[in-house]
Amino acid sequence: KEIPSGGPGKDGIPSIDATKFVLVEEATFLDDDDFGIGLTHKGGARFYPFQVLVWHEIVNDSLPLNSSQAGFPVAVTYCPLCRTGVTYERRIDGEEVEFGVSGMLWKSNLLMYNRSEPESLWSQVLGRAVKGPHTGTRLAVYPSNTVKFVDWKEAHPNTLVLSRDTGAFRLYGTDPY
């Protein structure tokens, strides 16, 4: 009873697993007043527009470190029902994982699932497993901001912006809810 279907089935809302970014001046699809999630890492900045996140809810990304190291794994998450955006480190017990959209809700919040075995369901807003073998385990929060595009690009003029080129056909710029 506490975990109803949210409508679409497992991965019916596709996460973005192969990120593509555009330079800030190429992000002409965004208005200054558009909101998104901004984060910084090792001197670089990225902006994930809500107009893309509302259609995908999870972005499995790797933030660049340097040429001799693999990227730092993060999950940029957005629950359109709660309007909550939280970024997490994509590691469970030290192992890098990928998250998908389960199609279920817990307390009206998106439930993510880890695609590796053993699979658990995770509250998007709490970053805590609520069902499965990892129940009670928490993901490490990665610092990010919910911010207007104009404010983010003023603070980070060289930011990269998540592209609408996601491999899925969606009516970006419209709200499916």
Short mmCIF file of N, CA and C in Angstrom, two decimals:
data_model
loop_
_atom_site.label_atom_id
_atom_site.label_comp_id
_atom_site.label_asym_id
_atom_site.label_seq_id
_atom_site.Cartn_x
_atom_site.Cartn_y
_atom_site.Cartn_z
N LYS A 1 0.82 -1.20 0.00
CA LYS A 1 0.00 0.00 0.00
C LYS A 1 0.86 1.26 0.00
N GLU A 2 2.00 1.20 0.67
CA GLU A 2 2.84 2.40 0.76
C GLU A 2 3.61 2.66 -0.51
N ILE A 3 3.67 1.68 -1.42
CA ILE A 3 4.43 1.84 -2.65
C ILE A 3 3.51 1.56 -3.85
N PRO A 4 2.71 2.59 -4.23
CA PRO A 4 1.82 2.41 -5.38
C PRO A 4 2.56 2.65 -6.70
N SER A 5 1.94 2.20 -7.77
CA SER A 5 2.46 2.50 -9.10
C SER A 5 2.28 3.98 -9.37
N GLY A 6 3.26 4.56 -10.04
CA GLY A 6 3.17 5.97 -10.42
C GLY A 6 2.62 6.13 -11.83
N GLY A 7 2.27 5.01 -12.48
CA GLY A 7 1.75 5.05 -13.86
C GLY A 7 2.65 4.25 -14.78
N PRO A 8 3.71 4.87 -15.30
CA PRO A 8 4.61 4.12 -16.19
C PRO A 8 5.32 3.00 -15.43
N GLY A 9 5.63 1.92 -16.11
CA GLY A 9 6.35 0.82 -15.50
C GLY A 9 7.83 1.14 -15.32
N LYS A 10 8.56 0.12 -14.91
CA LYS A 10 9.99 0.25 -14.67
C LYS A 10 10.67 0.76 -15.95
N ASP A 11 11.42 1.82 -15.82
CA ASP A 11 12.13 2.49 -16.92
C ASP A 11 11.19 3.03 -17.99
N GLY A 12 9.88 3.10 -17.68
CA GLY A 12 8.92 3.75 -18.59
C GLY A 12 9.23 5.23 -18.74
N ILE A 13 9.83 5.80 -17.72
CA ILE A 13 10.43 7.14 -17.79
C ILE A 13 11.92 6.87 -17.87
N PRO A 14 12.53 7.09 -19.04
CA PRO A 14 13.93 6.69 -19.21
C PRO A 14 14.92 7.65 -18.56
N SER A 15 15.80 7.10 -17.74
CA SER A 15 16.88 7.93 -17.20
C SER A 15 17.83 8.28 -18.35
N ILE A 16 18.61 9.31 -18.14
CA ILE A 16 19.65 9.67 -19.12
C ILE A 16 20.95 9.05 -18.63
N ASP A 17 21.47 8.15 -19.45
CA ASP A 17 22.67 7.41 -19.06
C ASP A 17 23.88 7.73 -19.92
N ALA A 18 23.67 8.43 -21.00
CA ALA A 18 24.77 8.88 -21.88
C ALA A 18 24.59 10.38 -22.06
N THR A 19 25.19 11.15 -21.17
CA THR A 19 24.97 12.59 -21.16
C THR A 19 25.67 13.28 -22.32
N LYS A 20 24.99 14.31 -22.84
CA LYS A 20 25.57 15.21 -23.83
C LYS A 20 25.32 16.63 -23.33
N PHE A 21 26.32 17.47 -23.50
CA PHE A 21 26.23 18.85 -23.02
C PHE A 21 26.50 19.82 -24.16
N VAL A 22 25.97 21.03 -24.00
CA VAL A 22 26.25 22.11 -24.93
C VAL A 22 26.87 23.26 -24.15
N LEU A 23 27.58 24.11 -24.86
CA LEU A 23 28.13 25.31 -24.24
C LEU A 23 26.98 26.23 -23.88
N VAL A 24 27.19 27.08 -22.89
CA VAL A 24 26.13 27.95 -22.40
C VAL A 24 25.53 28.80 -23.52
N GLU A 25 26.37 29.29 -24.44
CA GLU A 25 25.84 30.13 -25.52
C GLU A 25 25.04 29.31 -26.55
N GLU A 26 25.17 28.01 -26.54
CA GLU A 26 24.40 27.15 -27.44
C GLU A 26 23.07 26.70 -26.83
N ALA A 27 22.85 27.01 -25.57
CA ALA A 27 21.62 26.61 -24.86
C ALA A 27 20.49 27.59 -25.14
N THR A 28 20.24 27.85 -26.42
CA THR A 28 19.21 28.82 -26.81
C THR A 28 17.79 28.32 -26.54
N PHE A 29 17.65 27.06 -26.20
CA PHE A 29 16.34 26.50 -25.86
C PHE A 29 15.89 26.90 -24.46
N LEU A 30 16.78 27.50 -23.69
CA LEU A 30 16.45 27.92 -22.32
C LEU A 30 16.19 29.42 -22.25
N ASP A 31 15.21 29.78 -21.44
CA ASP A 31 14.98 31.18 -21.08
C ASP A 31 15.72 31.47 -19.79
N ASP A 32 16.05 32.71 -19.56
CA ASP A 32 16.77 33.08 -18.34
C ASP A 32 16.03 32.65 -17.07
N ASP A 33 14.69 32.65 -17.12
CA ASP A 33 13.90 32.31 -15.93
C ASP A 33 13.69 30.81 -15.73
N ASP A 34 14.21 29.98 -16.64
CA ASP A 34 14.08 28.53 -16.49
C ASP A 34 14.92 28.04 -15.32
N PHE A 35 14.35 27.12 -14.56
CA PHE A 35 15.05 26.54 -13.42
C PHE A 35 15.73 25.23 -13.79
N GLY A 36 16.70 24.88 -12.98
CA GLY A 36 17.39 23.61 -13.13
C GLY A 36 18.26 23.36 -11.93
N ILE A 37 19.07 22.33 -12.05
CA ILE A 37 20.01 21.97 -11.00
C ILE A 37 21.41 22.31 -11.49
N GLY A 38 22.12 23.08 -10.68
CA GLY A 38 23.49 23.45 -11.01
C GLY A 38 24.45 22.80 -10.03
N LEU A 39 25.58 22.35 -10.56
CA LEU A 39 26.61 21.80 -9.67
C LEU A 39 27.98 22.11 -10.22
N THR A 40 28.93 22.11 -9.32
CA THR A 40 30.33 22.37 -9.71
C THR A 40 31.19 21.20 -9.25
N HIS A 41 32.29 21.02 -9.97
CA HIS A 41 33.24 19.97 -9.62
C HIS A 41 34.59 20.30 -10.23
N LYS A 42 35.61 20.37 -9.38
CA LYS A 42 36.99 20.58 -9.83
C LYS A 42 37.12 21.77 -10.79
N GLY A 43 36.39 22.85 -10.48
CA GLY A 43 36.48 24.05 -11.29
C GLY A 43 35.53 24.11 -12.47
N GLY A 44 34.87 23.01 -12.79
CA GLY A 44 33.89 22.99 -13.88
C GLY A 44 32.48 23.14 -13.32
N ALA A 45 31.55 23.54 -14.19
CA ALA A 45 30.16 23.73 -13.77
C ALA A 45 29.23 23.10 -14.80
N ARG A 46 28.12 22.56 -14.30
CA ARG A 46 27.10 21.96 -15.16
C ARG A 46 25.71 22.41 -14.71
N PHE A 47 24.82 22.54 -15.70
CA PHE A 47 23.44 22.93 -15.43
C PHE A 47 22.53 21.90 -16.08
N TYR A 48 21.59 21.36 -15.30
CA TYR A 48 20.65 20.33 -15.75
C TYR A 48 19.24 20.95 -15.72
N PRO A 49 18.72 21.36 -16.87
CA PRO A 49 17.43 22.07 -16.91
C PRO A 49 16.25 21.19 -16.47
N PHE A 50 15.35 21.76 -15.69
CA PHE A 50 14.15 21.03 -15.29
C PHE A 50 13.33 20.63 -16.51
N GLN A 51 13.36 21.42 -17.59
CA GLN A 51 12.57 21.07 -18.77
C GLN A 51 13.03 19.77 -19.41
N VAL A 52 14.25 19.34 -19.13
CA VAL A 52 14.74 18.02 -19.56
C VAL A 52 14.50 17.01 -18.43
N LEU A 53 14.83 17.38 -17.21
CA LEU A 53 14.69 16.46 -16.08
C LEU A 53 13.25 16.01 -15.86
N VAL A 54 12.27 16.85 -16.15
CA VAL A 54 10.87 16.48 -15.93
C VAL A 54 10.48 15.26 -16.78
N TRP A 55 11.17 15.03 -17.88
CA TRP A 55 10.90 13.91 -18.78
C TRP A 55 11.74 12.68 -18.48
N HIS A 56 12.79 12.83 -17.66
CA HIS A 56 13.73 11.73 -17.42
C HIS A 56 13.94 11.40 -15.94
N GLU A 57 13.84 12.38 -15.08
CA GLU A 57 13.88 12.27 -13.63
C GLU A 57 15.24 11.89 -13.04
N ILE A 58 16.06 11.14 -13.77
CA ILE A 58 17.39 10.76 -13.28
C ILE A 58 18.40 10.93 -14.40
N VAL A 59 19.52 11.55 -14.08
CA VAL A 59 20.66 11.62 -15.00
C VAL A 59 21.83 10.92 -14.31
N ASN A 60 22.28 9.80 -14.88
CA ASN A 60 23.47 9.12 -14.40
C ASN A 60 24.65 9.76 -15.11
N ASP A 61 25.44 10.51 -14.38
CA ASP A 61 26.51 11.28 -14.99
C ASP A 61 27.84 10.97 -14.30
N SER A 62 28.92 11.31 -14.96
CA SER A 62 30.26 11.24 -14.38
C SER A 62 30.91 12.59 -14.57
N LEU A 63 31.27 13.19 -13.46
CA LEU A 63 31.91 14.51 -13.51
C LEU A 63 33.38 14.32 -13.79
N PRO A 64 33.94 15.12 -14.68
CA PRO A 64 35.35 14.94 -15.04
C PRO A 64 36.28 15.22 -13.86
N LEU A 65 37.33 14.42 -13.80
CA LEU A 65 38.38 14.67 -12.82
C LEU A 65 39.59 15.19 -13.57
N ASN A 66 40.38 14.30 -14.12
CA ASN A 66 41.48 14.71 -14.99
C ASN A 66 41.77 13.56 -15.94
N SER A 67 42.70 13.74 -16.83
CA SER A 67 42.92 12.77 -17.89
C SER A 67 43.39 11.40 -17.38
N SER A 68 43.91 11.34 -16.17
CA SER A 68 44.40 10.06 -15.66
C SER A 68 43.41 9.37 -14.73
N GLN A 69 42.26 9.99 -14.47
CA GLN A 69 41.29 9.41 -13.56
C GLN A 69 39.92 9.29 -14.22
N ALA A 70 39.18 8.26 -13.82
CA ALA A 70 37.79 8.14 -14.28
C ALA A 70 36.97 9.25 -13.65
N GLY A 71 35.80 9.50 -14.21
CA GLY A 71 34.93 10.55 -13.69
C GLY A 71 34.35 10.21 -12.32
N PHE A 72 33.83 11.23 -11.65
CA PHE A 72 33.20 11.08 -10.35
C PHE A 72 31.71 10.81 -10.59
N PRO A 73 31.19 9.64 -10.18
CA PRO A 73 29.82 9.26 -10.52
C PRO A 73 28.75 9.95 -9.67
N VAL A 74 27.81 10.63 -10.33
CA VAL A 74 26.69 11.27 -9.64
C VAL A 74 25.38 10.90 -10.32
N ALA A 75 24.32 10.94 -9.54
CA ALA A 75 22.95 10.83 -10.05
C ALA A 75 22.27 12.15 -9.76
N VAL A 76 21.92 12.88 -10.82
CA VAL A 76 21.18 14.13 -10.68
C VAL A 76 19.72 13.72 -10.79
N THR A 77 18.95 13.96 -9.72
CA THR A 77 17.57 13.46 -9.66
C THR A 77 16.57 14.59 -9.50
N TYR A 78 15.38 14.37 -10.08
CA TYR A 78 14.30 15.36 -9.98
C TYR A 78 12.97 14.64 -9.91
N CYS A 79 12.19 14.92 -8.90
CA CYS A 79 10.84 14.37 -8.80
C CYS A 79 9.86 15.47 -9.17
N PRO A 80 9.20 15.36 -10.34
CA PRO A 80 8.26 16.40 -10.76
C PRO A 80 7.03 16.53 -9.86
N LEU A 81 6.65 15.44 -9.19
CA LEU A 81 5.48 15.51 -8.30
C LEU A 81 5.77 16.32 -7.05
N CYS A 82 6.99 16.21 -6.54
CA CYS A 82 7.39 16.92 -5.32
C CYS A 82 8.17 18.21 -5.63
N ARG A 83 8.64 18.29 -6.87
CA ARG A 83 9.50 19.39 -7.30
C ARG A 83 10.78 19.45 -6.47
N THR A 84 11.36 18.27 -6.24
CA THR A 84 12.60 18.20 -5.47
C THR A 84 13.73 17.75 -6.38
N GLY A 85 14.82 18.47 -6.31
CA GLY A 85 16.01 18.11 -7.05
C GLY A 85 17.15 17.85 -6.08
N VAL A 86 17.73 16.65 -6.15
CA VAL A 86 18.82 16.27 -5.26
C VAL A 86 19.86 15.51 -6.09
N THR A 87 21.13 15.75 -5.81
CA THR A 87 22.22 15.05 -6.48
C THR A 87 22.92 14.15 -5.47
N TYR A 88 23.18 12.91 -5.91
CA TYR A 88 23.82 11.92 -5.05
C TYR A 88 25.06 11.35 -5.71
N GLU A 89 25.98 10.90 -4.88
CA GLU A 89 27.10 10.10 -5.37
C GLU A 89 26.53 8.73 -5.74
N ARG A 90 26.91 8.21 -6.90
CA ARG A 90 26.38 6.92 -7.38
C ARG A 90 27.23 5.75 -6.90
N ARG A 91 27.32 5.61 -5.59
CA ARG A 91 28.06 4.49 -5.04
C ARG A 91 27.26 3.87 -3.89
N ILE A 92 27.21 2.54 -3.90
CA ILE A 92 26.61 1.79 -2.79
C ILE A 92 27.70 0.86 -2.27
N ASP A 93 28.00 1.00 -1.00
CA ASP A 93 29.06 0.18 -0.38
C ASP A 93 30.35 0.24 -1.19
N GLY A 94 30.68 1.43 -1.69
CA GLY A 94 31.92 1.65 -2.42
C GLY A 94 31.88 1.27 -3.89
N GLU A 95 30.81 0.64 -4.34
CA GLU A 95 30.68 0.20 -5.74
C GLU A 95 29.87 1.22 -6.55
N GLU A 96 30.37 1.58 -7.72
CA GLU A 96 29.63 2.49 -8.60
C GLU A 96 28.40 1.78 -9.15
N VAL A 97 27.25 2.47 -9.12
CA VAL A 97 25.99 1.91 -9.61
C VAL A 97 25.32 2.91 -10.55
N GLU A 98 24.32 2.43 -11.23
CA GLU A 98 23.48 3.27 -12.09
C GLU A 98 22.05 3.16 -11.55
N PHE A 99 21.31 4.27 -11.61
CA PHE A 99 19.94 4.28 -11.12
C PHE A 99 18.95 4.43 -12.27
N GLY A 100 17.79 3.82 -12.09
CA GLY A 100 16.70 3.93 -13.04
C GLY A 100 15.43 4.35 -12.32
N VAL A 101 14.41 4.71 -13.10
CA VAL A 101 13.11 5.12 -12.57
C VAL A 101 12.26 3.85 -12.42
N SER A 102 11.85 3.57 -11.19
CA SER A 102 11.14 2.31 -10.91
C SER A 102 9.70 2.31 -11.42
N GLY A 103 9.11 3.50 -11.57
CA GLY A 103 7.69 3.58 -11.92
C GLY A 103 6.79 3.53 -10.71
N MET A 104 7.38 3.49 -9.53
CA MET A 104 6.62 3.45 -8.29
C MET A 104 6.89 4.70 -7.46
N LEU A 105 6.01 4.94 -6.51
CA LEU A 105 6.12 6.10 -5.63
C LEU A 105 6.13 5.64 -4.18
N TRP A 106 6.76 6.44 -3.34
CA TRP A 106 6.72 6.23 -1.90
C TRP A 106 6.44 7.59 -1.29
N LYS A 107 5.29 7.71 -0.62
CA LYS A 107 4.86 8.99 -0.05
C LYS A 107 4.85 10.07 -1.13
N SER A 108 4.34 9.71 -2.31
CA SER A 108 4.22 10.59 -3.48
C SER A 108 5.56 11.05 -4.04
N ASN A 109 6.62 10.35 -3.71
CA ASN A 109 7.96 10.71 -4.18
C ASN A 109 8.50 9.60 -5.08
N LEU A 110 9.24 10.01 -6.09
CA LEU A 110 9.89 9.09 -7.02
C LEU A 110 10.69 8.04 -6.27
N LEU A 111 10.51 6.79 -6.68
CA LEU A 111 11.36 5.71 -6.20
C LEU A 111 12.32 5.33 -7.30
N MET A 112 13.60 5.47 -7.02
CA MET A 112 14.65 5.05 -7.94
C MET A 112 14.98 3.60 -7.60
N TYR A 113 15.62 2.91 -8.53
CA TYR A 113 16.15 1.59 -8.20
C TYR A 113 17.58 1.51 -8.71
N ASN A 114 18.40 0.75 -8.00
CA ASN A 114 19.77 0.53 -8.48
C ASN A 114 19.73 -0.64 -9.45
N ARG A 115 20.39 -0.48 -10.58
CA ARG A 115 20.35 -1.49 -11.64
C ARG A 115 21.27 -2.68 -11.38
N SER A 116 22.08 -2.60 -10.36
CA SER A 116 22.97 -3.72 -10.02
C SER A 116 22.27 -4.62 -9.01
N GLU A 117 22.74 -5.85 -8.93
CA GLU A 117 22.19 -6.79 -7.94
C GLU A 117 22.95 -6.63 -6.64
N PRO A 118 22.31 -6.74 -5.51
CA PRO A 118 20.87 -6.90 -5.34
C PRO A 118 20.15 -5.56 -5.47
N GLU A 119 19.01 -5.58 -6.11
CA GLU A 119 18.24 -4.37 -6.41
C GLU A 119 17.43 -3.93 -5.19
N SER A 120 17.41 -2.61 -4.97
CA SER A 120 16.59 -2.00 -3.93
C SER A 120 15.87 -0.79 -4.50
N LEU A 121 14.87 -0.32 -3.78
CA LEU A 121 14.14 0.91 -4.14
C LEU A 121 14.60 2.02 -3.21
N TRP A 122 14.84 3.21 -3.80
CA TRP A 122 15.42 4.34 -3.08
C TRP A 122 14.52 5.56 -3.18
N SER A 123 14.25 6.21 -2.05
CA SER A 123 13.52 7.47 -2.04
C SER A 123 14.39 8.55 -2.65
N GLN A 124 13.86 9.22 -3.66
CA GLN A 124 14.62 10.28 -4.33
C GLN A 124 14.92 11.44 -3.39
N VAL A 125 13.97 11.83 -2.59
CA VAL A 125 14.17 13.00 -1.74
C VAL A 125 15.06 12.70 -0.52
N LEU A 126 15.02 11.46 -0.04
CA LEU A 126 15.80 11.10 1.14
C LEU A 126 17.15 10.46 0.79
N GLY A 127 17.26 9.89 -0.41
CA GLY A 127 18.49 9.20 -0.76
C GLY A 127 18.71 7.97 0.09
N ARG A 128 17.61 7.36 0.51
CA ARG A 128 17.68 6.19 1.40
C ARG A 128 16.89 5.04 0.77
N ALA A 129 17.45 3.83 0.85
CA ALA A 129 16.73 2.66 0.37
C ALA A 129 15.57 2.38 1.31
N VAL A 130 14.38 2.19 0.73
CA VAL A 130 13.18 1.97 1.54
C VAL A 130 12.61 0.56 1.36
N LYS A 131 13.13 -0.18 0.36
CA LYS A 131 12.70 -1.56 0.16
C LYS A 131 13.82 -2.33 -0.53
N GLY A 132 14.05 -3.55 -0.07
CA GLY A 132 15.08 -4.39 -0.66
C GLY A 132 16.24 -4.58 0.29
N PRO A 133 17.27 -5.30 -0.18
CA PRO A 133 18.39 -5.65 0.70
C PRO A 133 19.19 -4.47 1.23
N HIS A 134 19.11 -3.32 0.56
CA HIS A 134 19.86 -2.13 1.03
C HIS A 134 19.03 -1.24 1.95
N THR A 135 17.83 -1.70 2.36
CA THR A 135 16.94 -0.87 3.17
C THR A 135 17.70 -0.23 4.33
N GLY A 136 17.53 1.08 4.45
CA GLY A 136 18.20 1.85 5.50
C GLY A 136 19.51 2.48 5.06
N THR A 137 20.12 1.95 3.98
CA THR A 137 21.37 2.52 3.47
C THR A 137 21.09 3.89 2.87
N ARG A 138 21.99 4.82 3.09
CA ARG A 138 21.84 6.18 2.54
C ARG A 138 22.91 6.45 1.50
N LEU A 139 22.51 7.18 0.48
CA LEU A 139 23.45 7.66 -0.53
C LEU A 139 24.08 8.95 -0.03
N ALA A 140 25.31 9.20 -0.41
CA ALA A 140 25.98 10.45 -0.05
C ALA A 140 25.43 11.56 -0.95
N VAL A 141 25.00 12.65 -0.34
CA VAL A 141 24.51 13.80 -1.10
C VAL A 141 25.70 14.52 -1.72
N TYR A 142 25.55 14.91 -2.98
CA TYR A 142 26.56 15.73 -3.65
C TYR A 142 26.00 17.15 -3.72
N PRO A 143 26.76 18.16 -3.33
CA PRO A 143 26.24 19.53 -3.29
C PRO A 143 25.77 20.02 -4.66
N SER A 144 24.56 20.53 -4.69
CA SER A 144 24.01 21.11 -5.92
C SER A 144 22.99 22.17 -5.52
N ASN A 145 22.58 22.96 -6.50
CA ASN A 145 21.65 24.05 -6.25
C ASN A 145 20.49 24.00 -7.23
N THR A 146 19.29 24.31 -6.74
CA THR A 146 18.16 24.57 -7.61
C THR A 146 18.19 26.07 -7.88
N VAL A 147 18.30 26.43 -9.16
CA VAL A 147 18.63 27.81 -9.48
C VAL A 147 18.06 28.19 -10.85
N LYS A 148 17.81 29.49 -11.03
CA LYS A 148 17.42 30.00 -12.35
C LYS A 148 18.65 29.99 -13.27
N PHE A 149 18.39 29.72 -14.53
CA PHE A 149 19.47 29.67 -15.51
C PHE A 149 20.27 30.97 -15.53
N VAL A 150 19.59 32.12 -15.49
CA VAL A 150 20.28 33.41 -15.54
C VAL A 150 21.27 33.56 -14.39
N ASP A 151 20.86 33.15 -13.20
CA ASP A 151 21.73 33.28 -12.03
C ASP A 151 22.92 32.32 -12.11
N TRP A 152 22.65 31.10 -12.62
CA TRP A 152 23.73 30.12 -12.73
C TRP A 152 24.77 30.55 -13.76
N LYS A 153 24.30 31.03 -14.92
CA LYS A 153 25.28 31.40 -15.95
C LYS A 153 26.02 32.68 -15.59
N GLU A 154 25.43 33.55 -14.79
CA GLU A 154 26.16 34.73 -14.30
C GLU A 154 27.29 34.29 -13.35
N ALA A 155 26.99 33.32 -12.49
CA ALA A 155 27.99 32.84 -11.54
C ALA A 155 29.02 31.91 -12.20
N HIS A 156 28.58 31.23 -13.28
CA HIS A 156 29.43 30.23 -13.94
C HIS A 156 29.32 30.40 -15.46
N PRO A 157 29.94 31.44 -16.01
CA PRO A 157 29.77 31.75 -17.44
C PRO A 157 30.27 30.66 -18.38
N ASN A 158 31.11 29.75 -17.91
CA ASN A 158 31.61 28.66 -18.76
C ASN A 158 30.90 27.34 -18.48
N THR A 159 29.72 27.41 -17.87
CA THR A 159 29.00 26.20 -17.52
C THR A 159 28.64 25.40 -18.77
N LEU A 160 28.55 24.10 -18.60
CA LEU A 160 28.00 23.24 -19.64
C LEU A 160 26.55 22.98 -19.29
N VAL A 161 25.70 22.85 -20.32
CA VAL A 161 24.26 22.68 -20.12
C VAL A 161 23.85 21.33 -20.70
N LEU A 162 23.10 20.54 -19.91
CA LEU A 162 22.60 19.27 -20.40
C LEU A 162 21.78 19.50 -21.66
N SER A 163 22.12 18.78 -22.71
CA SER A 163 21.49 18.94 -24.01
C SER A 163 20.12 18.27 -24.05
N ARG A 164 19.31 18.70 -24.99
CA ARG A 164 18.04 18.02 -25.28
C ARG A 164 18.27 16.78 -26.14
N ASP A 165 19.48 16.60 -26.60
CA ASP A 165 19.83 15.44 -27.42
C ASP A 165 20.05 14.25 -26.48
N THR A 166 18.95 13.60 -26.11
CA THR A 166 18.98 12.55 -25.10
C THR A 166 18.79 11.15 -25.69
N GLY A 167 18.49 11.09 -26.97
CA GLY A 167 18.19 9.80 -27.58
C GLY A 167 16.73 9.41 -27.46
N ALA A 168 15.93 10.23 -26.80
CA ALA A 168 14.49 9.98 -26.65
C ALA A 168 13.73 11.16 -27.24
N PHE A 169 12.61 10.88 -27.89
CA PHE A 169 11.78 11.96 -28.40
C PHE A 169 10.86 12.43 -27.28
N ARG A 170 11.00 13.67 -26.89
CA ARG A 170 10.15 14.28 -25.87
C ARG A 170 9.85 15.71 -26.29
N LEU A 171 8.75 16.23 -25.79
CA LEU A 171 8.38 17.62 -26.08
C LEU A 171 9.00 18.52 -25.01
N TYR A 172 10.34 18.59 -25.06
CA TYR A 172 11.05 19.41 -24.07
C TYR A 172 10.53 20.84 -24.14
N GLY A 173 10.42 21.45 -22.99
CA GLY A 173 9.87 22.80 -22.90
C GLY A 173 8.40 22.77 -22.52
N THR A 174 7.78 21.58 -22.54
CA THR A 174 6.41 21.42 -22.05
C THR A 174 6.46 20.52 -20.81
N ASP A 175 5.44 20.62 -19.99
CA ASP A 175 5.39 19.84 -18.76
C ASP A 175 4.37 18.71 -18.92
N PRO A 176 4.82 17.45 -18.85
CA PRO A 176 3.88 16.35 -19.03
C PRO A 176 2.89 16.19 -17.88
N TYR A 177 3.10 16.94 -16.79
CA TYR A 177 2.20 16.81 -15.65
C TYR A 177 1.20 17.94 -15.62
#
